[in-house]
Amino acid sequence: MQSKRIDAGELLISLALLALGSFVVFETQGIAETQGYSQVGPRLFPYLIGTGLTLCGTWLAWQALSGGWRAMPDEAETHAAPDRMGFLLISAGVVLHMVLIGWAGFILASTLLFVLVARGFGSTKPVRDVAIAAVLSTIVYFLFTQALGLSLPAGLFGG
Amino acid sequence: METLNALLSGFAVALTLQNLLLGFVGVTLGTAVGVLPGVGPALTVALLLPATASFDPTGALIMFAGIYYGAMFGGSTTSILLNTPGESATIVTAMEGNMMAKRGRAGPALATSAIGSFVAGTIGTVLLTFVSPFAVDVALKFGPAEYFSVMVLAFVTVSAVLGSSPARGLAALFLGLTIGLIGLDSQTGQARFTLGVPELLDGLDIVVVAVGLFAVGETLYVATYLNRGVDTIEQMKGSIWMSKEDWKRSWKPWLRGTAFGFPFGCIPAGGAEIPTFLSYATEKKLSRHSAEFGKGAIEGVAGPEAANNASASGTLMPLLTLGLPTTATAAIILAAFQQYGLQPGPLLFDTQPELIWGLIASMYIGNVILLALNLPLVGVWIKLLSIPRPLLYAGILIFATMGAYGIRNSWFDLALLYGIGLLGFVMRRYDIPVAPVLVGLILGPLSEQQFRRALAISQGDLSIFVTQPISATVLVITALVVIVPQAWRLVRRMQANAIGHHSPI
């Protein structure tokens, strides 16, 4: 077995799990305990789950420090050069969609989302993307609101 | 006899024009979305959940069953032609089927997987029909203690036994359980882990979590890491029909695959991975053409595909009779039931027979529609594979955000969707399985409820879990499931050491 450098990501995730578990245990103390017939109240499960999560975090942290997480698929090449721009564009798409959907409406917000995601995947045909996005969002909007009774905001187009 | 009558009345429900149409639409939509690369059955079902919202429960669930089966069919098309398995259970099909396609035998590969899925799905549904009444009888004997023990078994198998790493599987399970804690405590009604946010009082919706993990997380992952290569779609060459030789080599694997798949689907063992691999190994051993394996042997597609579909019908057994989901897809189907205020379980067979039996009858019909839809129309579905990646994922995200927003028209759910998407991205990047999160999320609150009910009955005496025979048996099985593989590994290692230090492992 060859020695491996400690993977910062693995260690960080382990510690995050450990922290989340501890937080659950800590927060549980704030839950009012009422036991009733069963002798156990709303605190027991959070305690158990928080403890379990903490233990899993510790286990994974130990693995990360002693040769890395076990049985990880070898994807060094895949993970070598992440496309950060793609990640950011898609994130921006989802976040803007959340901000815009209320007043701009579903069709406009989704069109923007579509174009940003397509751009994030390296599309170089913005005109085509906008056209397809507008048609698709409009179809989805009318299909789901008119035919299937879901309510989606019309925004600038409707009253 | 009683079962036959129930099934016949089920057909009366399923064969009404409206329900027939809903089944047809479900199967078509399921196949269409399932064919899209990277979209497995769980995501298909989650994405299409909003589409069922406006129908009565029976119609909606019939459409839903169609979507489920359709997604499984569509997934194998993608696996064979694109080598992109939508979920772990189709890895084998992807391997062997893609090899067949590369050798110009895409047609027979698609045909054997479609017919095999039909055979397995139909036999699976027959078994479901005739075994579930017995399962219901057993389930009616279940008290809270038994339910809790079975859920523990499901937790253990889904997270620790399957998958490449027990540590990561358990971490994913506990993460799901933690998410499940958010919201009102079912017994006392007080808020837990809502951090004072009113939107969290209802807990996190499983559809938002599933779509976030699968759709948003996967999209971010593919864009960031996998967007360089170009997918190659294998061209359809030659006839799509199977030769006489192909039939001869396929029918036994179909039946054997079914025999592996159904029982594994029934027990809470986390779905279709194990039976597909078992089926593959068996066919490789039994085949007279074992040299072809790895280069495109038709048995290696026929068997595992049948196992995969049979286990899907098997999964419905614990889901319908116990309300126990053992796969990510089943967890989302359970969420669909809950959307109508229905809790699957033995009582539902009594209180809603037309719903349950209508659903089962619609599966027979759905299987026939699938075969009719897939063999002649496979060329149409293949066109879907040539959608450029940017447009494909952009479209998936429109449906994802619509589904998340449409549940209660709150921007907060979109924020959650993105947050969970980031989580899914990290999990995918570090090989942490997703299914245990969903199973933990949906079974966590149910198991807590049963645990506290059991203790209320026993007045706080924990021994209730080991003094009830069924509960005790299930817990012993759970312990064995954990211990036996470990012990086996230990014995093997000791043997290897005894023989000498040269042997691998």
mmCIF file of N, CA and C in Angstrom, chain B residues 82 226-233 389:
data_model
loop_
_atom_site.group_PDB
_atom_site.id
_atom_site.type_symbol
_atom_site.label_atom_id
_atom_site.label_comp_id
_atom_site.label_asym_id
_atom_site.label_seq_id
_atom_site.Cartn_x
_atom_site.Cartn_y
_atom_site.Cartn_z
ATOM 1 N N LEU B 82 -25.655 4.378 -24.412
ATOM 2 C CA LEU B 82 -24.797 5.491 -24.013
ATOM 3 C C LEU B 82 -23.804 5.093 -22.928
ATOM 4 N N LEU B 226 -17.382 16.601 -15.288
ATOM 5 C CA LEU B 226 -17.511 15.619 -16.368
ATOM 6 C C LEU B 226 -17.851 16.239 -17.712
ATOM 7 N N ASN B 227 -17.766 17.558 -17.815
ATOM 8 C CA ASN B 227 -18.277 18.197 -19.020
ATOM 9 C C ASN B 227 -17.250 18.281 -20.154
ATOM 10 N N ARG B 228 -16.193 17.491 -20.077
ATOM 11 C CA ARG B 228 -15.187 17.611 -21.119
ATOM 12 C C ARG B 228 -15.389 16.617 -22.247
ATOM 13 N N GLY B 229 -15.598 15.364 -21.867
ATOM 14 C CA GLY B 229 -15.722 14.333 -22.890
ATOM 15 C C GLY B 229 -17.019 14.481 -23.672
ATOM 16 N N VAL B 230 -17.065 13.866 -24.810
ATOM 17 C CA VAL B 230 -18.291 13.851 -25.599
ATOM 18 C C VAL B 230 -18.875 12.445 -25.512
ATOM 19 N N ASP B 231 -20.164 12.346 -25.168
ATOM 20 C CA ASP B 231 -20.798 11.035 -25.111
ATOM 21 C C ASP B 231 -20.912 10.467 -26.517
ATOM 22 N N THR B 232 -20.619 9.187 -26.625
ATOM 23 C CA THR B 232 -20.839 8.575 -27.925
ATOM 24 C C THR B 232 -22.045 7.660 -27.850
ATOM 25 N N ILE B 233 -23.009 7.943 -28.686
ATOM 26 C CA ILE B 233 -24.193 7.095 -28.760
ATOM 27 C C ILE B 233 -23.907 6.005 -29.776
ATOM 28 N N ARG B 389 -25.987 18.169 -24.253
ATOM 29 C CA ARG B 389 -25.902 18.190 -22.799
ATOM 30 C C ARG B 389 -26.346 19.522 -22.176
#
